[in-house]
PDB file of C-alpha atoms in Angstrom:
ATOM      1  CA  UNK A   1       0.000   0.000   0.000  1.00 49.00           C
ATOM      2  CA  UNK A   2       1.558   3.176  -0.768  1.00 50.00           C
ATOM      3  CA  UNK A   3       2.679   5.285   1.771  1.00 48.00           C
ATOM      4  CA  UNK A   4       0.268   8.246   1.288  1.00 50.00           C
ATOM      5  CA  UNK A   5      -2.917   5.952   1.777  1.00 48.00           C
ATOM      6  CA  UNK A   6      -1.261   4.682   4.750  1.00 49.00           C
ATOM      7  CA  UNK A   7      -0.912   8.276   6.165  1.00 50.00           C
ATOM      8  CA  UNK A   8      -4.382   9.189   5.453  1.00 51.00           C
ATOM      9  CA  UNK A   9      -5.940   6.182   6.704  1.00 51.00           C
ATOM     10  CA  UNK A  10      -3.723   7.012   9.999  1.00 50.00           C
ATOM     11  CA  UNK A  11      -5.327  10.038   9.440  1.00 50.00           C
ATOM     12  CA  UNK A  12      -8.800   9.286   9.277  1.00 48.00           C
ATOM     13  CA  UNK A  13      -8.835   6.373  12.640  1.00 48.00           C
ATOM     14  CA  UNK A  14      -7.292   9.688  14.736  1.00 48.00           C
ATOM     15  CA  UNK A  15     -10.316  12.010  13.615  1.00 45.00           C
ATOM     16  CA  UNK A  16     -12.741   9.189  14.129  1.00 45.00           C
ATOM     17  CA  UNK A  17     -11.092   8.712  17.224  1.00 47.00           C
ATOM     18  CA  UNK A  18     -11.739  12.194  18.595  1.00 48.00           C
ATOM     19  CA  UNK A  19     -15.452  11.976  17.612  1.00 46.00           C
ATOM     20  CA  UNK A  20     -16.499   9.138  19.516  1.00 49.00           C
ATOM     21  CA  UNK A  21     -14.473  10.521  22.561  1.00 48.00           C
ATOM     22  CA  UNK A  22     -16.069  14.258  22.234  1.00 49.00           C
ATOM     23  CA  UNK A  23     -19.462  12.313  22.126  1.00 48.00           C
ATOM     24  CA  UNK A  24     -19.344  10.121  24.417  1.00 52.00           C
ATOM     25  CA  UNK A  25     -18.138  12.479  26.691  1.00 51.00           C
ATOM     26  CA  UNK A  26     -20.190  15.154  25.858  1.00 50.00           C
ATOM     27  CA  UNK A  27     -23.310  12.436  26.472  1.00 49.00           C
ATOM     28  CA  UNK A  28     -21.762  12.100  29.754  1.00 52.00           C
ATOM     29  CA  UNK A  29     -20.859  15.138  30.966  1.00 50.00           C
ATOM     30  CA  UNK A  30     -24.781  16.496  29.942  1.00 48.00           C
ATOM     31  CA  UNK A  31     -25.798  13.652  31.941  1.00 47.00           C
ATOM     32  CA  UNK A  32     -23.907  14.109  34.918  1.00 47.00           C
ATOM     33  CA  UNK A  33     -24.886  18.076  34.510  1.00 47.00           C
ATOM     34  CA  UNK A  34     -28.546  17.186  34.744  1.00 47.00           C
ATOM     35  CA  UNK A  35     -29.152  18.533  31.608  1.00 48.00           C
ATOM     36  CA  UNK A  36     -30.897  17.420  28.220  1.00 47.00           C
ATOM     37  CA  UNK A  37     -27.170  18.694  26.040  1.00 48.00           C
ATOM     38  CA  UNK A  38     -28.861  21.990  24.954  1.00 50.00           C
ATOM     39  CA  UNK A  39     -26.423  24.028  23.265  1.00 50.00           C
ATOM     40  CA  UNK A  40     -24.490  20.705  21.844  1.00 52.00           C
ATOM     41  CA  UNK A  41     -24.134  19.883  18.475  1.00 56.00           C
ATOM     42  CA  UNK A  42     -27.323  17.702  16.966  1.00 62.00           C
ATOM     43  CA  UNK A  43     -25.931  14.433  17.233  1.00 57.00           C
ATOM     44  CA  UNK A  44     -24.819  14.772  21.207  1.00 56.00           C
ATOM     45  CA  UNK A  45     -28.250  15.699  22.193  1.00 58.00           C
ATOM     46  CA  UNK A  46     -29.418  12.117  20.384  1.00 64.00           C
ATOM     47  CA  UNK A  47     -26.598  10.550  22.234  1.00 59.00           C
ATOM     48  CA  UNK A  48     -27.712  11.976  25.752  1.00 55.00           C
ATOM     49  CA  UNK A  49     -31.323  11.115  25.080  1.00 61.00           C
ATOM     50  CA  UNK A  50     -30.173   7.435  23.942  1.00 63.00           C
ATOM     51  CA  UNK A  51     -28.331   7.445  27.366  1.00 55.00           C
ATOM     52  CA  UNK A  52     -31.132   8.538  29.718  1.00 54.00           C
ATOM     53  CA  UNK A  53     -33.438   5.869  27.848  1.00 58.00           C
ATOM     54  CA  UNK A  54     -30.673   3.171  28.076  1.00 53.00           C
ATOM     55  CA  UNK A  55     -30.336   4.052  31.863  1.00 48.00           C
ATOM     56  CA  UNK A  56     -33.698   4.795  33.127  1.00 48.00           C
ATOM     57  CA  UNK A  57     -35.025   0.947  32.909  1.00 48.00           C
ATOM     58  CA  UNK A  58     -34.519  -0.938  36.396  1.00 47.00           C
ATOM     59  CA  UNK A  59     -32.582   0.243  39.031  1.00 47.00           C
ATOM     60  CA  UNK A  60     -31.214   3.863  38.555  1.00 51.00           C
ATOM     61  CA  UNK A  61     -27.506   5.120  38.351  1.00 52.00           C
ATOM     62  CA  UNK A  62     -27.112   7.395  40.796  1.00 58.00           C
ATOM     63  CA  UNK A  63     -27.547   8.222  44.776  1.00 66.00           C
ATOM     64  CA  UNK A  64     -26.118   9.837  47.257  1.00 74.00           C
ATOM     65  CA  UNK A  65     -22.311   8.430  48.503  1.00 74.00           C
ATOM     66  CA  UNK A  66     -18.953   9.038  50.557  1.00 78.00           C
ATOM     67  CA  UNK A  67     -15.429   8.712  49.147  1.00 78.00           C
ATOM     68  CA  UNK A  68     -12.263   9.610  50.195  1.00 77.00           C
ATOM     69  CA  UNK A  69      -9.718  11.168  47.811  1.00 78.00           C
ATOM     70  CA  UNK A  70      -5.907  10.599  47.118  1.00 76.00           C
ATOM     71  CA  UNK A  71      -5.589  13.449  49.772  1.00 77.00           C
ATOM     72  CA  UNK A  72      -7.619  11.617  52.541  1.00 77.00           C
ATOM     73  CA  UNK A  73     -10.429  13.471  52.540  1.00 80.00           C
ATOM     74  CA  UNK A  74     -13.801  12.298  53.189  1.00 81.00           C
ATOM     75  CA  UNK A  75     -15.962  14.043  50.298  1.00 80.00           C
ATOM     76  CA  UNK A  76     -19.581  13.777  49.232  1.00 81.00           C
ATOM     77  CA  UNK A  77     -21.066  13.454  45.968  1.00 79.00           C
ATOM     78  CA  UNK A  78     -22.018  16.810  46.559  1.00 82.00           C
ATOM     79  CA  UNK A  79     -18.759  18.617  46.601  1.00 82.00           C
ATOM     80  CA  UNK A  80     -17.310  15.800  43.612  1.00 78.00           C
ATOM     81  CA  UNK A  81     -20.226  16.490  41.050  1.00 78.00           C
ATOM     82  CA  UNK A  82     -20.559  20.236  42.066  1.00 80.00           C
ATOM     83  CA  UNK A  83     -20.210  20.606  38.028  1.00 78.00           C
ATOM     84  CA  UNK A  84     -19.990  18.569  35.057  1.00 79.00           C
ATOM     85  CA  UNK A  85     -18.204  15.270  35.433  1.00 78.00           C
ATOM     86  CA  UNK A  86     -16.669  12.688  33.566  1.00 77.00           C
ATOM     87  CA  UNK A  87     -16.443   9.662  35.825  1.00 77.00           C
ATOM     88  CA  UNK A  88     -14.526   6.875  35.225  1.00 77.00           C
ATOM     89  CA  UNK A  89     -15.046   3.533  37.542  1.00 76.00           C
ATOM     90  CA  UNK A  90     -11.462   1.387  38.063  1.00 75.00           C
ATOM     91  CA  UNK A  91      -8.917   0.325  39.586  1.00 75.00           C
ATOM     92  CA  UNK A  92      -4.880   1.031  39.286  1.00 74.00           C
ATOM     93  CA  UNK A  93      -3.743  -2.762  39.045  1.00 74.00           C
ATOM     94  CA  UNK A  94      -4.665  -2.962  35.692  1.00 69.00           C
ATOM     95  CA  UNK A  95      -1.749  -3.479  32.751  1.00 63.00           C
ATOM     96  CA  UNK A  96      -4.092  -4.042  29.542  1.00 62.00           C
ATOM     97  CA  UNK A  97      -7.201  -1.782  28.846  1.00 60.00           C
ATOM     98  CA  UNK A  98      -6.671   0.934  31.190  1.00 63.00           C
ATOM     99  CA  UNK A  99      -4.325   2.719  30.925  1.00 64.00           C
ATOM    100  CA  UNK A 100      -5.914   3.369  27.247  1.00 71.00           C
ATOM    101  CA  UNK A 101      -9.298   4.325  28.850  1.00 72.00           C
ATOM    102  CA  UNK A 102      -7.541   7.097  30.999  1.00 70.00           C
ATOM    103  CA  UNK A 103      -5.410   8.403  27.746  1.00 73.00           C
ATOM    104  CA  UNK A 104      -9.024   8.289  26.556  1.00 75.00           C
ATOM    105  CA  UNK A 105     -10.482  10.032  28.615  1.00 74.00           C
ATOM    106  CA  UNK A 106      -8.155  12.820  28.748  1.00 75.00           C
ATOM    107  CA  UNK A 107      -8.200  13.647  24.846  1.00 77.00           C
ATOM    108  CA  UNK A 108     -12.155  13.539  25.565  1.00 77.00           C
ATOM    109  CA  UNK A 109     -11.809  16.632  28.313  1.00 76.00           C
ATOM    110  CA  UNK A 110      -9.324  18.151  25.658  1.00 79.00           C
ATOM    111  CA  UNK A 111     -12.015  17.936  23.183  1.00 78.00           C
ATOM    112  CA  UNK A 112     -14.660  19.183  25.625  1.00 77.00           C
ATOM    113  CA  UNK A 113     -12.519  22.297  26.510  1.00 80.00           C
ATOM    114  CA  UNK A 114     -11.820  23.397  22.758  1.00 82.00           C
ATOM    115  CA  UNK A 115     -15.911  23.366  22.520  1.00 80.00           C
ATOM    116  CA  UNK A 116     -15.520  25.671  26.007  1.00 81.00           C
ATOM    117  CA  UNK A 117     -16.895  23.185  28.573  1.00 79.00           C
ATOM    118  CA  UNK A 118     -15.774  22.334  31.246  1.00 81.00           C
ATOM    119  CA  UNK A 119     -15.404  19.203  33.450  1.00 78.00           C
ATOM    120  CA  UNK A 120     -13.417  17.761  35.811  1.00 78.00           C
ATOM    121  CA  UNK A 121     -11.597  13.921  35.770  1.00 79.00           C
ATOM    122  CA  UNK A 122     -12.885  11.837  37.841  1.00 79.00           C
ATOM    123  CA  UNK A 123     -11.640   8.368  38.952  1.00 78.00           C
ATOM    124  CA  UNK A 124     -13.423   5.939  41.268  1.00 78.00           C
ATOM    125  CA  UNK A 125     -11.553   3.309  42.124  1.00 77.00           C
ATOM    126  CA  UNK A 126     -13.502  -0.322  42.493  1.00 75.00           C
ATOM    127  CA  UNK A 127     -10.295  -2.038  44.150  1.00 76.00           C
ATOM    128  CA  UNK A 128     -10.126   0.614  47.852  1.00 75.00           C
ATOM    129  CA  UNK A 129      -7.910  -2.298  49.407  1.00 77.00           C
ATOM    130  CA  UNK A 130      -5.222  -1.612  47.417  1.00 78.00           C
ATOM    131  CA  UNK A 131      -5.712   1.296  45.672  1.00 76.00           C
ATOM    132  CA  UNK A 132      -5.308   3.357  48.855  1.00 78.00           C
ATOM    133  CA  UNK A 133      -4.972   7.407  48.770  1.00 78.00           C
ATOM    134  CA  UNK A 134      -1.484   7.149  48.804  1.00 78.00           C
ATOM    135  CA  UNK A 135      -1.370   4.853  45.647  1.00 75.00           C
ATOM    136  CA  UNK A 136      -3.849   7.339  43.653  1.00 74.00           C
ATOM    137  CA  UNK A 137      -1.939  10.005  44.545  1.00 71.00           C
ATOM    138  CA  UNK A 138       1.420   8.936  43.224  1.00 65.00           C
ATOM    139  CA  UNK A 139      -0.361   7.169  40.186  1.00 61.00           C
ATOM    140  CA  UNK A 140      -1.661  10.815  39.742  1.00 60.00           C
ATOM    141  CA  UNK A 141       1.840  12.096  38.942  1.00 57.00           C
ATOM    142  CA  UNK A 142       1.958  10.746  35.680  1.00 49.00           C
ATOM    143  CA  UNK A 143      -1.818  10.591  35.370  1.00 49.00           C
ATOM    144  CA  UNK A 144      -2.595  11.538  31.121  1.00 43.00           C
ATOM    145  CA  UNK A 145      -6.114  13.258  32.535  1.00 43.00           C
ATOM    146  CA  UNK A 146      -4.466  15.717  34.763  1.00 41.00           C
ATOM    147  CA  UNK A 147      -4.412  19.028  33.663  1.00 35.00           C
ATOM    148  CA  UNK A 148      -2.386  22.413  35.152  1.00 32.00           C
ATOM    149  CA  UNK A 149      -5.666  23.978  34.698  1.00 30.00           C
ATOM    150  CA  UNK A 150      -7.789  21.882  37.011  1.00 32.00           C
ATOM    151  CA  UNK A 151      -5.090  21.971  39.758  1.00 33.00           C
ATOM    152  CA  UNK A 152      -4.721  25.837  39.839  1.00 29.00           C
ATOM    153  CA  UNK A 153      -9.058  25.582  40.242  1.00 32.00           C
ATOM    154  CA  UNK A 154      -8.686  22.268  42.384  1.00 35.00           C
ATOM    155  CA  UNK A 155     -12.022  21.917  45.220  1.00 36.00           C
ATOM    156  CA  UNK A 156     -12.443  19.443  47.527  1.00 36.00           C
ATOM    157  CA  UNK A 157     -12.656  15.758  45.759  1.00 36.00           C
ATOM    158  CA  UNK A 158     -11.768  16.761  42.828  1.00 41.00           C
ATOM    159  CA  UNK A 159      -9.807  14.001  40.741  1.00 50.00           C
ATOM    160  CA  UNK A 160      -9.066  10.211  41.742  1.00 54.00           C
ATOM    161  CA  UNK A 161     -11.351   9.274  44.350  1.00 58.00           C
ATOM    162  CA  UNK A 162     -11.188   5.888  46.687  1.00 53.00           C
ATOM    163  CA  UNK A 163     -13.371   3.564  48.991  1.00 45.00           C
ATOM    164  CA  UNK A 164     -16.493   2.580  46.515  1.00 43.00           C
ATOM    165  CA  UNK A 165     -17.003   0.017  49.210  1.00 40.00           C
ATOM    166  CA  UNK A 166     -17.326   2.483  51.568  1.00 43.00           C
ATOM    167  CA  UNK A 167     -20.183   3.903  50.222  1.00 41.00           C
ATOM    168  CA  UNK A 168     -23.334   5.121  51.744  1.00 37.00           C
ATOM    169  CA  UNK A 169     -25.552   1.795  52.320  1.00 38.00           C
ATOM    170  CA  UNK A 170     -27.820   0.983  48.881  1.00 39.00           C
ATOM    171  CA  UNK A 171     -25.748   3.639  46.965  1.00 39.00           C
ATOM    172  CA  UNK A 172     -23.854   0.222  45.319  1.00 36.00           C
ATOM    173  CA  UNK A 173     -27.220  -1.022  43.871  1.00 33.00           C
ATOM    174  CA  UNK A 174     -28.389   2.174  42.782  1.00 36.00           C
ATOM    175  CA  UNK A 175     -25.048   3.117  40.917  1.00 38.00           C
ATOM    176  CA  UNK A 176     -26.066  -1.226  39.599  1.00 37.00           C
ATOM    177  CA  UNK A 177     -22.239  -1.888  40.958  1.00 39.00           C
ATOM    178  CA  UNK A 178     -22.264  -5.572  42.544  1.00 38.00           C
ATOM    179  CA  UNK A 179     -19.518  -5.996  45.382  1.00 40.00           C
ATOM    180  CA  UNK A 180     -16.127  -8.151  44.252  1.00 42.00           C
ATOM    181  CA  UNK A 181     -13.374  -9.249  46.335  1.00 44.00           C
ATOM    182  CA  UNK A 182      -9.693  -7.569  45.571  1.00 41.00           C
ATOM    183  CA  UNK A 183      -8.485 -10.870  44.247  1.00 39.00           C
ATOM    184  CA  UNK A 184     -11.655 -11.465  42.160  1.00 43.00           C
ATOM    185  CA  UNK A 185     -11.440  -8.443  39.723  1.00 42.00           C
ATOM    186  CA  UNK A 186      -8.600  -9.729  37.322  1.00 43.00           C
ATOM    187  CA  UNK A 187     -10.190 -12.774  36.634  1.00 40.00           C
ATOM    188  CA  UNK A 188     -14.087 -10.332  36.282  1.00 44.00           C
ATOM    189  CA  UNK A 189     -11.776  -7.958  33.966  1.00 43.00           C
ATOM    190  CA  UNK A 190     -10.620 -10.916  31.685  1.00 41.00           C
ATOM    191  CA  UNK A 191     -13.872 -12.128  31.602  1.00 40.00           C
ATOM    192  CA  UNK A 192     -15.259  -9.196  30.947  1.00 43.00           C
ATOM    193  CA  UNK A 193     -13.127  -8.393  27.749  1.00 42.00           C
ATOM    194  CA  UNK A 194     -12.987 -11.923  26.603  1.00 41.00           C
ATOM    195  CA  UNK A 195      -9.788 -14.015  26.402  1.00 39.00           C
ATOM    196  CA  UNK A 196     -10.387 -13.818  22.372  1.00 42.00           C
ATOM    197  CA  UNK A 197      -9.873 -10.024  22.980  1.00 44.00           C
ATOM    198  CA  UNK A 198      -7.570  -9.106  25.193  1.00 39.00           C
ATOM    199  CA  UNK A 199      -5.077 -11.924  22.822  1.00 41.00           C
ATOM    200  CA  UNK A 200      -6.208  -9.718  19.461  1.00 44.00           C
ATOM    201  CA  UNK A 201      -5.588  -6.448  21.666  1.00 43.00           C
ATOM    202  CA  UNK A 202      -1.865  -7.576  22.271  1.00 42.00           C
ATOM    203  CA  UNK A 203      -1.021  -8.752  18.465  1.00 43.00           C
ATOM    204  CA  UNK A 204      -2.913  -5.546  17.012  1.00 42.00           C
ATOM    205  CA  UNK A 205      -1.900  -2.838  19.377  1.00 41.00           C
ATOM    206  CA  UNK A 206       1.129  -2.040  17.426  1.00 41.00           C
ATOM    207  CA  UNK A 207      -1.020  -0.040  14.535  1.00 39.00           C
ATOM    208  CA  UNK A 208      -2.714   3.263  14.582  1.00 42.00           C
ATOM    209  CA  UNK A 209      -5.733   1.416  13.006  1.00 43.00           C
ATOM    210  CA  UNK A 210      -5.843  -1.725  15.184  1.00 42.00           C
ATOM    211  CA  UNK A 211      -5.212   0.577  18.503  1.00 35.00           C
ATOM    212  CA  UNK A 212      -7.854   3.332  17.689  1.00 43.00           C
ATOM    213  CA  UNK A 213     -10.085   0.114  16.830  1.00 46.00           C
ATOM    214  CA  UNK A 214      -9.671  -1.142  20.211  1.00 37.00           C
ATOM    215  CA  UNK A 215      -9.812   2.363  21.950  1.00 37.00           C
ATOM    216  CA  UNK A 216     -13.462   2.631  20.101  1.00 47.00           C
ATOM    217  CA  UNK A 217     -14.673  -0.670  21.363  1.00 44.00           C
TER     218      UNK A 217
END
């Protein structure tokens, strides 16, 4: 193939790339907000109402809870979603998907600032035993999603948050988040992504085309 198609085709995955971030987090972020996306392009206001429709069925996501942050603090949902969120459920022992999600998920508050919204990273971790304040914090050095910006306007809880099983009692079930031991979530995350997967992720991961293909998945 000759180089030039090569280069546009590179080209084209990046571009498509930053769409489905900037609406998916867009969706999210008007979700979060409590809004219905007004002001958003066309096709982000379909993607939040697809959202709300694909989320109001069953149990809802959502309810009050109590965290505590990578600086120890004991915050409230209040004082993390004061604004527009993008929240990111995880855990730091993770050497395969995630560290894509969170390079993810900073282009996709990149993309939201150049449309002049703004939202604030956040990360709660699903592992509390080990991720532990201390571990966010130092995994927050060389954290993609930080930005200068949100530190010089840093508030209480904002950025990686810890202790989902310390959570207000029912707040669990309404967020639909079922309780897993430490040494259980490796074997839920391969089972999650499929052995099939995760094997195709390593031998394709060394192309633009196969990564952004896995990044949009």
């Amino acid at each position: 193939m000759p180089a030039g198609s090569i280069g546009n085709r590179k080209q084209e995955d990046h571009l498509m790339t930053k769409l489905y971030a900037g609406v998916a987090a867009a969706a999210i972020a008007a979700l979060l907000a409590g809004s219905a996306g007004v002001g958003l392009p066309r096709q982000i206001r379909r993607a939040v109402r697809r959202l709300r429709r694909q989320s109001g069925g069953g149990r809802r996501i959502g309810g009050p809870f109590t965290l505590v942050d990578q600086e120890g603090r004991t915050v409230t949902d209040r004082e993390v979603l004061a604004k527009p969120s993008l929240v990111y459920f995880g855990y730091t022992f993770c050497p395969d998907v995630c560290p894509f999600d969170m390079a993810r998920n900073a282009q996709a508050v990149d993309i939201l600032t150049e449309w002049g919204i703004e939202v604030t990273p956040v990360f709660i971790s699903i592992d509390p035993k080990r991720d532990t304040p201390e571990q966010l914090k130092f995994l927050r050095r060389g954290d993609p999603s930080r930005h200068d910006r949100a530190d010089r306007h840093r508030g209480p809880g904002e950025g990686r948050l810890t202790g989902l099983q310390d959570l207000l009692p029912g707040a669990g079930v309404r967020r639909r988040l079922l309780p897993h031991r430490p040494f259980d979530l490796h074997l839920l995350h391969a089972a999650r992504h499929g052995l099939r997967r995760l094997l195709q992720a390593r031998r394709h991961a060394r192309t633009d085309r196969r990564a952004n293909f896995v990044l949009r998945e």
